[in-house]
Amino acid sequence: MTGVVRVRVPAKVNLALRVGGTDSQGFHELGTVFQAVSLGDEVRAETAPAGEFKLAFHGEGAAFLPVDDTNLAIRAAKLLVRRFDVPDAGVALTIRKRIPVAGGMAGGSADAAAVLVACNALWGLGLTREELDPMAAELGSDVPFLLRGGTSIGTGRGVDLAPVMTAGTYHWAFALSHTGLSTPSVFREFDRLCDPNPTDIPAPLLEGLRAGDPVAVGASLVNDLEAAAISLQPGLAHTLRLGLDAGALGAIVSGSGPTCAFLAGSDAHSIELAESLAVFSGVRAVRRAFGPVAGAQVLP
């Protein structure tokens, strides 16, 4: 067994998020287009004594994250042990956070995906991404995508994935909020405010991605949860308007929010957007990133 494994994992942004009705278990039918972006976390997994599972965080939001069995990262490691009966398994996990906590960019799911990849390598299990997929889906809706990265359509609960043909590189500025939003609370607000929608992905979005046309992609961004997120954090409406007034090709609440995503025409344009957004008191920080990028990857 390797003594230490490091894995880098991306955040995600939803270019489209359509929300339909609920199934028998209360989960909403989704139609979404995920894109993995270069803003990401790094997970370090180190061999620990048998039965010992430890977790520590550094960086973005570290003080607010649980380090017990309620955390998806610990649950991911223990799921591997149970599923494959790993002898004498133990791991010490250290996660350096850059993905915003409760920000709609799947930070917890990203860390779970990274832990699956890291512990697979640490314990010498030799599992393929396809073999990790069912465990990823068991852990959460965004976890399978963050194993793969790139750009994909997600259907059902978001775990049924199909790759999207994408040309070019997309440059983003992300405005982080002072406070997070829990995904369940945003879905409850959606149920209160909105009727279920068709979950079809807009054709102009897919055509823009195939053509590598950021103007077309920016014009086609859609998020059915946006109204619910704004209802819970009204200042998000001003953040979105500020970015559009500064020339963003498109603006959207990322996932369940409250992070706001702004599509730029170039890397230089993303710098200009970041500077414009940073002056608003409702924005805690701005991060720039590009996509699509690969999913969770073991580092040299």
CSV table of N, CA, C and O in Angstrom, one decimal, residues 71-120:
chain,number,residue,atom,x,y,z
A,71,ASN,N,-19.8,13.6,7.8
A,71,ASN,CA,-19.1,14.2,6.7
A,71,ASN,C,-19.0,13.2,5.5
A,71,ASN,O,-18.6,12.0,5.8
A,72,LEU,N,-19.3,13.6,4.3
A,72,LEU,CA,-19.3,12.7,3.2
A,72,LEU,C,-17.9,12.1,2.9
A,72,LEU,O,-17.8,11.0,2.4
A,73,ALA,N,-16.9,12.8,3.3
A,73,ALA,CA,-15.5,12.3,3.1
A,73,ALA,C,-15.3,11.1,3.9
A,73,ALA,O,-14.8,10.1,3.4
A,74,ILE,N,-15.6,11.1,5.2
A,74,ILE,CA,-15.5,9.9,6.0
A,74,ILE,C,-16.4,8.8,5.6
A,74,ILE,O,-16.0,7.6,5.5
A,75,ARG,N,-17.6,9.2,5.2
A,75,ARG,CA,-18.6,8.2,4.7
A,75,ARG,C,-18.1,7.5,3.5
A,75,ARG,O,-18.3,6.3,3.3
A,76,ALA,N,-17.4,8.2,2.6
A,76,ALA,CA,-16.8,7.6,1.3
A,76,ALA,C,-15.8,6.6,1.7
A,76,ALA,O,-15.7,5.5,1.1
A,77,ALA,N,-14.9,6.9,2.6
A,77,ALA,CA,-13.8,6.0,3.0
A,77,ALA,C,-14.4,4.7,3.6
A,77,ALA,O,-14.0,3.6,3.2
A,78,LYS,N,-15.3,4.9,4.5
A,78,LYS,CA,-15.9,3.7,5.2
A,78,LYS,C,-16.8,2.9,4.2
A,78,LYS,O,-16.9,1.7,4.4
A,79,LEU,N,-17.4,3.5,3.2
A,79,LEU,CA,-18.2,2.8,2.2
A,79,LEU,C,-17.3,1.9,1.4
A,79,LEU,O,-17.6,0.7,1.2
A,80,LEU,N,-16.1,2.3,1.0
A,80,LEU,CA,-15.1,1.5,0.3
A,80,LEU,C,-14.7,0.3,1.2
A,80,LEU,O,-14.6,-0.8,0.7
A,81,VAL,N,-14.5,0.5,2.5
A,81,VAL,CA,-14.0,-0.5,3.4
A,81,VAL,C,-15.1,-1.6,3.4
A,81,VAL,O,-14.9,-2.8,3.3
A,82,ARG,N,-16.4,-1.2,3.6
A,82,ARG,CA,-17.5,-2.1,3.8
A,82,ARG,C,-17.7,-2.9,2.5
A,82,ARG,O,-17.9,-4.1,2.5
A,83,ARG,N,-17.7,-2.2,1.3
A,83,ARG,CA,-18.0,-2.8,0.1
A,83,ARG,C,-17.0,-3.8,-0.4
A,83,ARG,O,-17.3,-4.8,-1.0
A,84,PHE,N,-15.7,-3.6,0.0
A,84,PHE,CA,-14.6,-4.4,-0.5
A,84,PHE,C,-13.9,-5.1,0.6
A,84,PHE,O,-12.8,-5.7,0.3
A,85,ASP,N,-14.4,-5.0,1.8
A,85,ASP,CA,-13.8,-5.7,2.9
A,85,ASP,C,-12.3,-5.6,3.0
A,85,ASP,O,-11.5,-6.5,3.0
A,86,VAL,N,-11.9,-4.3,3.0
A,86,VAL,CA,-10.5,-3.9,3.0
A,86,VAL,C,-9.9,-4.3,4.4
A,86,VAL,O,-10.3,-3.8,5.4
A,87,PRO,N,-8.9,-5.2,4.4
A,87,PRO,CA,-8.3,-5.6,5.7
A,87,PRO,C,-7.4,-4.5,6.3
A,87,PRO,O,-6.7,-3.8,5.6
A,88,ASP,N,-7.5,-4.4,7.6
A,88,ASP,CA,-6.7,-3.4,8.4
A,88,ASP,C,-6.7,-2.0,7.8
A,88,ASP,O,-5.7,-1.3,7.9
A,89,ALA,N,-7.9,-1.6,7.3
A,89,ALA,CA,-8.0,-0.3,6.7
A,89,ALA,C,-8.1,0.8,7.8
A,89,ALA,O,-8.7,0.7,8.8
A,90,GLY,N,-7.4,1.9,7.5
A,90,GLY,CA,-7.4,3.1,8.3
A,90,GLY,C,-6.9,4.2,7.4
A,90,GLY,O,-6.1,4.0,6.5
A,91,VAL,N,-7.3,5.5,7.7
A,91,VAL,CA,-6.9,6.6,6.8
A,91,VAL,C,-7.0,7.9,7.6
A,91,VAL,O,-7.9,8.1,8.4
A,92,ALA,N,-6.0,8.7,7.4
A,92,ALA,CA,-6.0,10.1,7.9
A,92,ALA,C,-6.2,11.0,6.7
A,92,ALA,O,-5.3,11.0,5.8
A,93,LEU,N,-7.3,11.7,6.6
A,93,LEU,CA,-7.6,12.6,5.5
A,93,LEU,C,-7.4,14.1,5.9
A,93,LEU,O,-7.8,14.5,7.0
A,94,THR,N,-6.7,14.8,5.0
A,94,THR,CA,-6.5,16.2,5.2
A,94,THR,C,-7.0,16.9,3.9
A,94,THR,O,-6.5,16.6,2.8
A,95,ILE,N,-7.9,17.8,4.1
A,95,ILE,CA,-8.5,18.4,2.9
A,95,ILE,C,-8.3,19.9,2.9
A,95,ILE,O,-8.6,20.6,3.9
A,96,ARG,N,-7.7,20.4,1.9
A,96,ARG,CA,-7.4,21.8,1.7
A,96,ARG,C,-8.6,22.4,0.8
A,96,ARG,O,-8.7,22.0,-0.3
A,97,LYS,N,-9.4,23.2,1.5
A,97,LYS,CA,-10.6,23.7,0.8
A,97,LYS,C,-10.4,25.0,0.0
A,97,LYS,O,-9.8,25.9,0.6
A,98,ARG,N,-10.9,25.0,-1.2
A,98,ARG,CA,-11.0,26.2,-2.0
A,98,ARG,C,-12.4,26.4,-2.5
A,98,ARG,O,-12.9,27.5,-2.8
A,99,ILE,N,-13.1,25.3,-2.6
A,99,ILE,CA,-14.5,25.3,-3.0
A,99,ILE,C,-15.4,25.9,-1.9
A,99,ILE,O,-15.2,25.4,-0.7
A,100,PRO,N,-16.2,26.9,-2.1
A,100,PRO,CA,-17.0,27.5,-1.1
A,100,PRO,C,-17.9,26.4,-0.4
A,100,PRO,O,-18.5,25.6,-1.1
A,101,VAL,N,-18.1,26.6,0.9
A,101,VAL,CA,-18.9,25.7,1.7
A,101,VAL,C,-20.4,26.1,1.6
A,101,VAL,O,-20.7,27.3,1.7
A,102,ALA,N,-21.3,25.2,1.3
A,102,ALA,CA,-22.7,25.5,1.2
A,102,ALA,C,-22.9,26.6,0.1
A,102,ALA,O,-23.7,27.5,0.3
A,103,GLY,N,-22.1,26.5,-1.0
A,103,GLY,CA,-22.1,27.5,-2.0
A,103,GLY,C,-22.7,27.1,-3.3
A,103,GLY,O,-22.7,27.9,-4.3
A,104,GLY,N,-23.3,25.9,-3.4
A,104,GLY,CA,-23.9,25.5,-4.7
A,104,GLY,C,-22.9,25.0,-5.7
A,104,GLY,O,-23.2,24.9,-6.9
A,105,MET,N,-21.6,24.7,-5.3
A,105,MET,CA,-20.6,24.2,-6.2
A,105,MET,C,-20.1,22.8,-5.9
A,105,MET,O,-19.1,22.4,-6.4
A,106,ALA,N,-20.9,22.1,-5.0
A,106,ALA,CA,-20.7,20.7,-4.7
A,106,ALA,C,-19.4,20.4,-4.0
A,106,ALA,O,-18.7,19.4,-4.3
A,107,GLY,N,-19.0,21.3,-3.1
A,107,GLY,CA,-17.7,21.1,-2.3
A,107,GLY,C,-17.7,19.8,-1.6
A,107,GLY,O,-16.7,19.0,-1.6
A,108,GLY,N,-18.8,19.4,-0.9
A,108,GLY,CA,-18.8,18.2,-0.1
A,108,GLY,C,-18.8,17.0,-1.0
A,108,GLY,O,-18.1,16.0,-0.7
A,109,SER,N,-19.5,17.0,-2.1
A,109,SER,CA,-19.6,15.9,-3.1
A,109,SER,C,-18.2,15.8,-3.7
A,109,SER,O,-17.7,14.7,-4.0
A,110,ALA,N,-17.5,16.9,-4.0
A,110,ALA,CA,-16.2,16.8,-4.6
A,110,ALA,C,-15.2,16.1,-3.7
A,110,ALA,O,-14.5,15.3,-4.1
A,111,ASP,N,-15.3,16.4,-2.4
A,111,ASP,CA,-14.4,15.8,-1.5
A,111,ASP,C,-14.7,14.3,-1.3
A,111,ASP,O,-13.7,13.5,-1.2
A,112,ALA,N,-16.0,13.9,-1.4
A,112,ALA,CA,-16.3,12.5,-1.4
A,112,ALA,C,-15.7,11.8,-2.6
A,112,ALA,O,-15.2,10.7,-2.5
A,113,ALA,N,-15.9,12.4,-3.8
A,113,ALA,CA,-15.3,11.8,-5.0
A,113,ALA,C,-13.8,11.7,-4.9
A,113,ALA,O,-13.2,10.6,-5.2
A,114,ALA,N,-13.1,12.7,-4.3
A,114,ALA,CA,-11.7,12.6,-4.2
A,114,ALA,C,-11.3,11.6,-3.2
A,114,ALA,O,-10.2,10.9,-3.4
A,115,VAL,N,-12.0,11.4,-2.1
A,115,VAL,CA,-11.7,10.3,-1.1
A,115,VAL,C,-11.8,8.9,-1.8
A,115,VAL,O,-11.0,8.0,-1.5
A,116,LEU,N,-12.9,8.7,-2.6
A,116,LEU,CA,-13.0,7.4,-3.2
A,116,LEU,C,-11.7,7.1,-4.1
A,116,LEU,O,-11.2,6.0,-4.1
A,117,VAL,N,-11.3,8.1,-4.8
A,117,VAL,CA,-10.1,8.0,-5.7
A,117,VAL,C,-8.9,7.8,-4.9
A,117,VAL,O,-8.0,6.9,-5.1
A,118,ALA,N,-8.7,8.6,-3.8
A,118,ALA,CA,-7.5,8.5,-3.0
A,118,ALA,C,-7.4,7.2,-2.2
A,118,ALA,O,-6.3,6.6,-2.2
A,119,CYS,N,-8.5,6.8,-1.6
A,119,CYS,CA,-8.4,5.5,-0.8
A,119,CYS,C,-8.3,4.3,-1.7
A,119,CYS,O,-7.7,3.3,-1.4
A,120,ASN,N,-8.9,4.4,-2.9
A,120,ASN,CA,-8.7,3.3,-3.9
A,120,ASN,C,-7.2,3.1,-4.2
A,120,ASN,O,-6.7,2.0,-4.3
